PDB file of C-alpha atoms in Angstrom:
ATOM      1  CA  MET Y   1      67.474  51.595 166.952  1.00 48.00           C
ATOM      2  CA  GLU Y   2      69.628  54.541 165.905  1.00 49.00           C
ATOM      3  CA  HIS Y   3      72.611  52.181 165.717  1.00 54.00           C
ATOM      4  CA  TYR Y   4      71.274  50.966 162.367  1.00 62.00           C
ATOM      5  CA  VAL Y   5      72.165  54.363 160.862  1.00 63.00           C
ATOM      6  CA  LEU Y   6      75.913  54.480 160.359  1.00 73.00           C
ATOM      7  CA  SER Y   7      76.720  56.567 157.286  1.00 84.00           C
ATOM      8  CA  GLU Y   8      77.362  60.306 157.385  1.00 90.00           C
ATOM      9  CA  HIS Y   9      74.371  61.098 155.181  1.00 92.00           C
ATOM     10  CA  GLY Y  10      72.215  58.664 157.152  1.00 90.00           C
ATOM     11  CA  GLN Y  11      73.104  60.356 160.425  1.00 91.00           C
ATOM     12  CA  GLN Y  12      72.400  63.769 158.908  1.00 94.00           C
ATOM     13  CA  CYS Y  13      68.995  62.561 157.723  1.00 95.00           C
ATOM     14  CA  LEU Y  14      68.129  60.977 161.059  1.00 92.00           C
ATOM     15  CA  GLN Y  15      68.973  64.150 162.972  1.00 94.00           C
ATOM     16  CA  GLY Y  16      66.827  66.185 160.600  1.00 96.00           C
ATOM     17  CA  LEU Y  17      63.919  63.762 160.929  1.00 95.00           C
ATOM     18  CA  MET Y  18      64.076  63.985 164.701  1.00 93.00           C
ATOM     19  CA  ARG Y  19      63.922  67.791 164.567  1.00 96.00           C
ATOM     20  CA  ILE Y  20      60.912  67.614 162.264  1.00 97.00           C
ATOM     21  CA  TRP Y  21      59.255  65.126 164.618  1.00 94.00           C
ATOM     22  CA  PHE Y  22      59.674  67.425 167.621  1.00 94.00           C
ATOM     23  CA  ASP Y  23      58.121  70.285 165.633  1.00 96.00           C
ATOM     24  CA  PHE Y  24      55.283  67.945 164.646  1.00 95.00           C
ATOM     25  CA  GLU Y  25      54.588  67.076 168.270  1.00 93.00           C
ATOM     26  CA  ARG Y  26      54.274  70.773 169.044  1.00 94.00           C
ATOM     27  CA  GLN Y  27      51.913  71.239 166.081  1.00 94.00           C
ATOM     28  CA  LEU Y  28      49.678  68.430 167.334  1.00 93.00           C
ATOM     29  CA  GLY Y  29      49.591  69.906 170.817  1.00 92.00           C
ATOM     30  CA  ARG Y  30      47.990  73.032 169.352  1.00 94.00           C
ATOM     31  CA  VAL Y  31      45.216  71.118 167.555  1.00 96.00           C
ATOM     32  CA  ASP Y  32      41.941  71.589 169.437  1.00 96.00           C
ATOM     33  CA  ILE Y  33      40.796  67.962 169.533  1.00 96.00           C
ATOM     34  CA  ILE Y  34      44.210  66.718 170.710  1.00 95.00           C
ATOM     35  CA  ALA Y  35      44.438  69.519 173.269  1.00 96.00           C
ATOM     36  CA  ARG Y  36      41.059  68.463 174.681  1.00 96.00           C
ATOM     37  CA  LEU Y  37      42.300  64.886 174.935  1.00 95.00           C
ATOM     38  CA  GLN Y  38      45.424  65.983 176.785  1.00 93.00           C
ATOM     39  CA  ARG Y  39      43.357  68.112 179.183  1.00 95.00           C
ATOM     40  CA  GLY Y  40      41.006  65.217 179.924  1.00 95.00           C
ATOM     41  CA  GLN Y  41      38.052  67.013 178.314  1.00 96.00           C
ATOM     42  CA  PHE Y  42      37.589  64.502 175.502  1.00 97.00           C
ATOM     43  CA  THR Y  43      34.099  63.078 174.892  1.00 97.00           C
ATOM     44  CA  VAL Y  44      32.652  60.061 173.118  1.00 97.00           C
ATOM     45  CA  HIS Y  45      31.519  62.428 170.370  1.00 97.00           C
ATOM     46  CA  ASP Y  46      35.089  63.717 170.024  1.00 97.00           C
ATOM     47  CA  TYR Y  47      36.366  60.168 169.674  1.00 97.00           C
ATOM     48  CA  GLN Y  48      33.771  59.302 167.072  1.00 97.00           C
ATOM     49  CA  LYS Y  49      34.704  62.412 165.068  1.00 97.00           C
ATOM     50  CA  LEU Y  50      38.382  61.515 165.325  1.00 96.00           C
ATOM     51  CA  LEU Y  51      37.855  57.956 164.105  1.00 96.00           C
ATOM     52  CA  LEU Y  52      35.517  59.056 161.330  1.00 95.00           C
ATOM     53  CA  ASN Y  53      38.109  61.522 160.013  1.00 95.00           C
ATOM     54  CA  LEU Y  54      41.113  59.238 160.461  1.00 93.00           C
ATOM     55  CA  ARG Y  55      39.456  56.414 158.556  1.00 93.00           C
ATOM     56  CA  GLN Y  56      39.688  58.307 155.269  1.00 87.00           C
ATOM     57  CA  GLN Y  57      43.468  58.514 155.585  1.00 88.00           C
ATOM     58  CA  VAL Y  58      43.881  54.974 156.880  1.00 89.00           C
ATOM     59  CA  VAL Y  59      41.781  53.379 154.148  1.00 88.00           C
ATOM     60  CA  GLU Y  60      44.044  54.993 151.535  1.00 87.00           C
ATOM     61  CA  GLY Y  61      47.276  54.070 153.317  1.00 85.00           C
ATOM     62  CA  ALA Y  62      47.943  50.830 151.469  1.00 83.00           C
ATOM     63  CA  ARG Y  63      47.314  52.599 148.156  1.00 88.00           C
ATOM     64  CA  TRP Y  64      50.063  55.189 148.513  1.00 92.00           C
ATOM     65  CA  ILE Y  65      52.457  52.697 150.066  1.00 91.00           C
ATOM     66  CA  THR Y  66      51.842  50.267 147.200  1.00 91.00           C
ATOM     67  CA  ARG Y  67      52.193  53.074 144.660  1.00 94.00           C
ATOM     68  CA  THR Y  68      55.509  53.979 146.251  1.00 95.00           C
ATOM     69  CA  ALA Y  69      56.735  50.386 146.044  1.00 94.00           C
ATOM     70  CA  SER Y  70      55.787  50.112 142.379  1.00 95.00           C
ATOM     71  CA  SER Y  71      57.789  53.244 141.559  1.00 97.00           C
ATOM     72  CA  PHE Y  72      61.133  51.738 142.601  1.00 97.00           C
ATOM     73  CA  ASP Y  73      63.112  50.198 139.741  1.00 96.00           C
ATOM     74  CA  ARG Y  74      65.335  47.125 139.901  1.00 95.00           C
ATOM     75  CA  ASP Y  75      68.236  49.107 141.364  1.00 95.00           C
ATOM     76  CA  TYR Y  76      66.051  49.541 144.450  1.00 95.00           C
ATOM     77  CA  ALA Y  77      64.529  46.062 144.463  1.00 95.00           C
ATOM     78  CA  ASP Y  78      65.494  45.543 148.106  1.00 94.00           C
ATOM     79  CA  VAL Y  79      63.761  48.772 149.118  1.00 93.00           C
ATOM     80  CA  ARG Y  80      60.701  47.832 147.064  1.00 93.00           C
ATOM     81  CA  ALA Y  81      60.454  44.488 148.877  1.00 92.00           C
ATOM     82  CA  VAL Y  82      60.437  46.180 152.285  1.00 90.00           C
ATOM     83  CA  VAL Y  83      57.792  48.682 151.227  1.00 89.00           C
ATOM     84  CA  ILE Y  84      55.581  45.951 149.722  1.00 88.00           C
ATOM     85  CA  GLY Y  85      55.782  44.039 152.990  1.00 84.00           C
ATOM     86  CA  HIS Y  86      54.741  47.155 154.863  1.00 78.00           C
ATOM     87  CA  ALA Y  87      51.711  47.647 152.608  1.00 76.00           C
ATOM     88  CA  GLN Y  88      50.667  44.030 153.133  1.00 75.00           C
ATOM     89  CA  GLU Y  89      50.802  44.420 156.907  1.00 72.00           C
ATOM     90  CA  GLU Y  90      48.569  47.491 156.941  1.00 68.00           C
ATOM     91  CA  HIS Y  91      46.170  47.161 154.022  1.00 64.00           C
ATOM     92  CA  ARG Y  92      43.143  46.197 156.192  1.00 78.00           C
ATOM     93  CA  ASP Y  93      43.812  48.368 159.249  1.00 83.00           C
ATOM     94  CA  TYR Y  94      40.770  50.464 158.462  1.00 89.00           C
ATOM     95  CA  GLU Y  95      38.507  47.525 159.335  1.00 92.00           C
ATOM     96  CA  VAL Y  96      39.765  47.556 162.937  1.00 92.00           C
ATOM     97  CA  LEU Y  97      39.176  51.308 163.065  1.00 94.00           C
ATOM     98  CA  GLU Y  98      35.623  50.811 161.807  1.00 96.00           C
ATOM     99  CA  GLN Y  99      34.963  48.234 164.526  1.00 96.00           C
ATOM    100  CA  ASP Y 100      36.215  50.688 167.160  1.00 96.00           C
ATOM    101  CA  TYR Y 101      33.781  53.277 165.795  1.00 97.00           C
ATOM    102  CA  LEU Y 102      30.896  50.806 166.033  1.00 97.00           C
ATOM    103  CA  ALA Y 103      31.931  49.912 169.598  1.00 96.00           C
ATOM    104  CA  THR Y 104      31.391  53.557 170.618  1.00 97.00           C
ATOM    105  CA  GLY Y 105      27.827  53.479 169.312  1.00 96.00           C
ATOM    106  CA  GLY Y 106      28.571  54.907 165.881  1.00 96.00           C
ATOM    107  CA  GLN Y 107      26.714  53.761 162.776  1.00 96.00           C
ATOM    108  CA  LEU Y 108      28.568  51.892 160.015  1.00 95.00           C
ATOM    109  CA  ASP Y 109      26.881  53.887 157.225  1.00 96.00           C
ATOM    110  CA  ASP Y 110      28.121  57.126 158.779  1.00 96.00           C
ATOM    111  CA  ILE Y 111      31.800  56.175 158.776  1.00 96.00           C
ATOM    112  CA  LEU Y 112      31.642  54.479 155.376  1.00 94.00           C
ATOM    113  CA  SER Y 113      30.004  57.464 153.686  1.00 94.00           C
ATOM    114  CA  ALA Y 114      31.988  60.254 155.344  1.00 93.00           C
ATOM    115  CA  PRO Y 115      34.037  62.279 152.818  1.00 92.00           C
ATOM    116  CA  ARG Y 116      37.668  63.154 153.323  1.00 93.00           C
ATOM    117  CA  ASN Y 117      38.186  66.440 155.107  1.00 96.00           C
ATOM    118  CA  ALA Y 118      40.376  69.111 153.502  1.00 96.00           C
ATOM    119  CA  GLY Y 119      43.498  67.926 155.306  1.00 96.00           C
ATOM    120  CA  SER Y 120      42.922  64.302 154.333  1.00 95.00           C
ATOM    121  CA  GLU Y 121      42.406  65.324 150.698  1.00 96.00           C
ATOM    122  CA  ALA Y 122      45.647  67.282 150.658  1.00 97.00           C
ATOM    123  CA  LEU Y 123      47.597  64.551 152.466  1.00 97.00           C
ATOM    124  CA  HIS Y 124      46.359  61.777 150.173  1.00 95.00           C
ATOM    125  CA  ALA Y 125      47.023  63.823 147.025  1.00 96.00           C
ATOM    126  CA  PHE Y 126      50.562  64.668 148.124  1.00 98.00           C
ATOM    127  CA  LEU Y 127      51.397  61.092 149.093  1.00 97.00           C
ATOM    128  CA  MET Y 128      50.086  59.676 145.823  1.00 97.00           C
ATOM    129  CA  TYR Y 129      51.955  62.325 143.833  1.00 97.00           C
ATOM    130  CA  ARG Y 130      55.275  61.802 145.580  1.00 98.00           C
ATOM    131  CA  GLY Y 131      54.875  58.021 145.590  1.00 97.00           C
ATOM    132  CA  SER Y 132      54.416  58.081 141.809  1.00 97.00           C
ATOM    133  CA  GLN Y 133      57.820  59.654 141.130  1.00 97.00           C
ATOM    134  CA  PRO Y 134      60.710  57.443 139.935  1.00 97.00           C
ATOM    135  CA  ASN Y 135      62.568  55.863 142.866  1.00 97.00           C
ATOM    136  CA  PRO Y 136      60.764  57.969 145.510  1.00 97.00           C
ATOM    137  CA  VAL Y 137      63.290  57.627 148.314  1.00 96.00           C
ATOM    138  CA  ASP Y 138      61.801  60.738 149.920  1.00 97.00           C
ATOM    139  CA  MET Y 139      58.760  58.683 150.946  1.00 96.00           C
ATOM    140  CA  ILE Y 140      60.885  57.355 153.788  1.00 93.00           C
ATOM    141  CA  GLY Y 141      60.168  60.765 155.330  1.00 95.00           C
ATOM    142  CA  ALA Y 142      56.413  60.259 154.961  1.00 95.00           C
ATOM    143  CA  MET Y 143      56.577  56.834 156.578  1.00 91.00           C
ATOM    144  CA  TRP Y 144      58.705  58.238 159.389  1.00 91.00           C
ATOM    145  CA  ILE Y 145      55.973  60.696 160.389  1.00 93.00           C
ATOM    146  CA  ILE Y 146      53.001  58.352 160.045  1.00 89.00           C
ATOM    147  CA  GLU Y 147      54.658  55.329 161.660  1.00 85.00           C
ATOM    148  CA  GLY Y 148      56.090  57.603 164.327  1.00 85.00           C
ATOM    149  CA  LEU Y 149      52.557  58.501 165.369  1.00 84.00           C
ATOM    150  CA  GLY Y 150      51.825  54.875 166.099  1.00 76.00           C
ATOM    151  CA  HIS Y 151      55.133  54.252 167.823  1.00 71.00           C
ATOM    152  CA  LYS Y 152      55.220  57.357 169.996  1.00 73.00           C
ATOM    153  CA  MET Y 153      51.613  58.430 170.507  1.00 78.00           C
ATOM    154  CA  ALA Y 154      48.990  55.781 169.761  1.00 80.00           C
ATOM    155  CA  SER Y 155      49.291  53.882 173.055  1.00 82.00           C
ATOM    156  CA  ASP Y 156      49.192  57.094 175.096  1.00 88.00           C
ATOM    157  CA  TRP Y 157      46.200  58.357 173.154  1.00 92.00           C
ATOM    158  CA  ALA Y 158      44.408  55.054 173.692  1.00 91.00           C
ATOM    159  CA  LYS Y 159      44.959  55.256 177.455  1.00 92.00           C
ATOM    160  CA  GLN Y 160      43.789  58.862 177.592  1.00 95.00           C
ATOM    161  CA  ILE Y 161      40.699  58.087 175.492  1.00 96.00           C
ATOM    162  CA  GLU Y 162      39.751  55.190 177.770  1.00 94.00           C
ATOM    163  CA  GLN Y 163      40.119  57.403 180.838  1.00 94.00           C
ATOM    164  CA  CYS Y 164      37.946  60.111 179.301  1.00 95.00           C
ATOM    165  CA  VAL Y 165      35.101  58.147 177.725  1.00 93.00           C
ATOM    166  CA  ALA Y 166      35.051  55.029 179.952  1.00 87.00           C
ATOM    167  CA  LEU Y 167      32.893  52.827 177.716  1.00 91.00           C
ATOM    168  CA  GLU Y 168      32.463  49.094 178.117  1.00 89.00           C
ATOM    169  CA  GLY Y 169      34.193  46.661 175.797  1.00 91.00           C
ATOM    170  CA  GLU Y 170      37.118  47.221 173.413  1.00 93.00           C
ATOM    171  CA  TYR Y 171      37.053  50.406 171.390  1.00 95.00           C
ATOM    172  CA  THR Y 172      40.729  51.470 171.090  1.00 94.00           C
ATOM    173  CA  ARG Y 173      42.095  48.403 169.295  1.00 93.00           C
ATOM    174  CA  PHE Y 174      43.280  50.356 166.276  1.00 91.00           C
ATOM    175  CA  MET Y 175      45.469  52.679 168.323  1.00 90.00           C
ATOM    176  CA  ARG Y 176      46.670  49.953 170.638  1.00 87.00           C
ATOM    177  CA  TYR Y 177      47.676  47.752 167.695  1.00 83.00           C
ATOM    178  CA  HIS Y 178      49.798  50.531 166.238  1.00 78.00           C
ATOM    179  CA  GLY Y 179      51.272  51.389 169.597  1.00 73.00           C
ATOM    180  CA  ASP Y 180      52.359  47.765 169.974  1.00 70.00           C
ATOM    181  CA  ASN Y 181      53.574  47.147 166.415  1.00 62.00           C
ATOM    182  CA  ASP Y 182      54.824  50.377 164.857  1.00 51.00           C
ATOM    183  CA  ASP Y 183      58.152  50.107 166.681  1.00 59.00           C
ATOM    184  CA  ALA Y 184      58.921  47.164 164.381  1.00 62.00           C
ATOM    185  CA  HIS Y 185      57.883  49.250 161.379  1.00 61.00           C
ATOM    186  CA  LEU Y 186      60.170  52.069 162.499  1.00 69.00           C
ATOM    187  CA  GLU Y 187      63.027  49.609 162.864  1.00 75.00           C
ATOM    188  CA  LYS Y 188      62.705  48.829 159.158  1.00 78.00           C
ATOM    189  CA  LEU Y 189      62.796  52.547 158.372  1.00 82.00           C
ATOM    190  CA  TYR Y 190      65.976  52.975 160.373  1.00 82.00           C
ATOM    191  CA  GLN Y 191      67.519  50.177 158.359  1.00 83.00           C
ATOM    192  CA  LEU Y 192      66.438  51.838 155.101  1.00 88.00           C
ATOM    193  CA  ILE Y 193      67.830  55.280 155.926  1.00 89.00           C
ATOM    194  CA  ASP Y 194      71.421  54.268 155.256  1.00 84.00           C
ATOM    195  CA  ARG Y 195      70.352  52.494 152.099  1.00 89.00           C
ATOM    196  CA  VAL Y 196      68.569  55.444 150.508  1.00 90.00           C
ATOM    197  CA  CYS Y 197      70.582  58.388 151.901  1.00 90.00           C
ATOM    198  CA  GLN Y 198      73.489  58.322 149.494  1.00 89.00           C
ATOM    199  CA  ASN Y 199      73.906  62.034 148.817  1.00 94.00           C
ATOM    200  CA  GLU Y 200      72.847  65.463 150.058  1.00 95.00           C
ATOM    201  CA  SER Y 201      69.960  65.847 147.613  1.00 96.00           C
ATOM    202  CA  GLN Y 202      68.365  62.612 148.815  1.00 96.00           C
ATOM    203  CA  VAL Y 203      68.692  63.716 152.430  1.00 96.00           C
ATOM    204  CA  GLN Y 204      66.995  67.018 151.685  1.00 97.00           C
ATOM    205  CA  ALA Y 205      64.216  65.333 149.697  1.00 97.00           C
ATOM    206  CA  ILE Y 206      63.427  62.989 152.596  1.00 97.00           C
ATOM    207  CA  LEU Y 207      63.364  65.872 155.079  1.00 98.00           C
ATOM    208  CA  ARG Y 208      61.162  68.005 152.844  1.00 98.00           C
ATOM    209  CA  THR Y 209      58.595  65.243 152.388  1.00 98.00           C
ATOM    210  CA  ALA Y 210      58.592  64.520 156.125  1.00 98.00           C
ATOM    211  CA  LYS Y 211      57.961  68.200 156.851  1.00 98.00           C
ATOM    212  CA  VAL Y 212      55.102  68.450 154.341  1.00 98.00           C
ATOM    213  CA  VAL Y 213      53.453  65.256 155.600  1.00 98.00           C
ATOM    214  CA  ALA Y 214      53.714  66.460 159.198  1.00 97.00           C
ATOM    215  CA  ARG Y 215      51.984  69.731 158.329  1.00 97.00           C
ATOM    216  CA  LEU Y 216      49.253  68.037 156.283  1.00 97.00           C
ATOM    217  CA  TYR Y 217      48.618  65.426 158.973  1.00 96.00           C
ATOM    218  CA  ALA Y 218      48.183  68.204 161.529  1.00 96.00           C
ATOM    219  CA  LEU Y 219      45.825  69.949 159.116  1.00 97.00           C
ATOM    220  CA  GLN Y 220      43.808  66.755 158.846  1.00 96.00           C
ATOM    221  CA  LEU Y 221      43.340  66.767 162.622  1.00 96.00           C
ATOM    222  CA  GLU Y 222      42.569  70.476 162.673  1.00 96.00           C
ATOM    223  CA  GLU Y 223      39.704  69.785 160.267  1.00 96.00           C
ATOM    224  CA  VAL Y 224      38.085  67.255 162.629  1.00 96.00           C
ATOM    225  CA  ASP Y 225      36.287  70.147 164.355  1.00 93.00           C
ATOM    226  CA  GLY Y 226      35.570  71.883 161.042  1.00 73.00           C
TER     227      GLY Y 226
END
């Protein structure tokens, strides 16, 4: 999909985003709950904790994406349309996640009443703040990290979870859906990079937001065992 990015600034941005992604992968590998999954020492309780903590970020996803879309003026109407479409596609994802939690034996009241952990609070606050700025082109960096998780990791995580917990029925639908569909979402981001990367300051803003979101997402996962 890299062939969508043709401009000099777009290529510079893409290369920077890839470096940030590789650093993010290393950060995740050091998070205890992900390390246990990769070692095959992941339990049903671990999975329930992971879903319970992820839900708080997922349920707010459509809010920050929609806020971002509303902050683009008419000069970015084409960008706004793409972002609105993205919000529409994902605004009820949390319901699939909740059903996965129930399929593991979890109780609905527990996942509905769970507060955001410290990482989720910080991530949501940052995304809402940045998405509220005029023409927030830097939010392409946020979407790159979060959609990249689905594209590059969700399917592998789902397979590893199923091998570790071996429950009956379907209980990894949320991750499998994103593993199957986030490549299409990333394709849209590739197409937007050229559109929004028109100067050096925009490139640096996108990279900075991607780096912050990567760190806060890792913090969110670190707090699962908190």
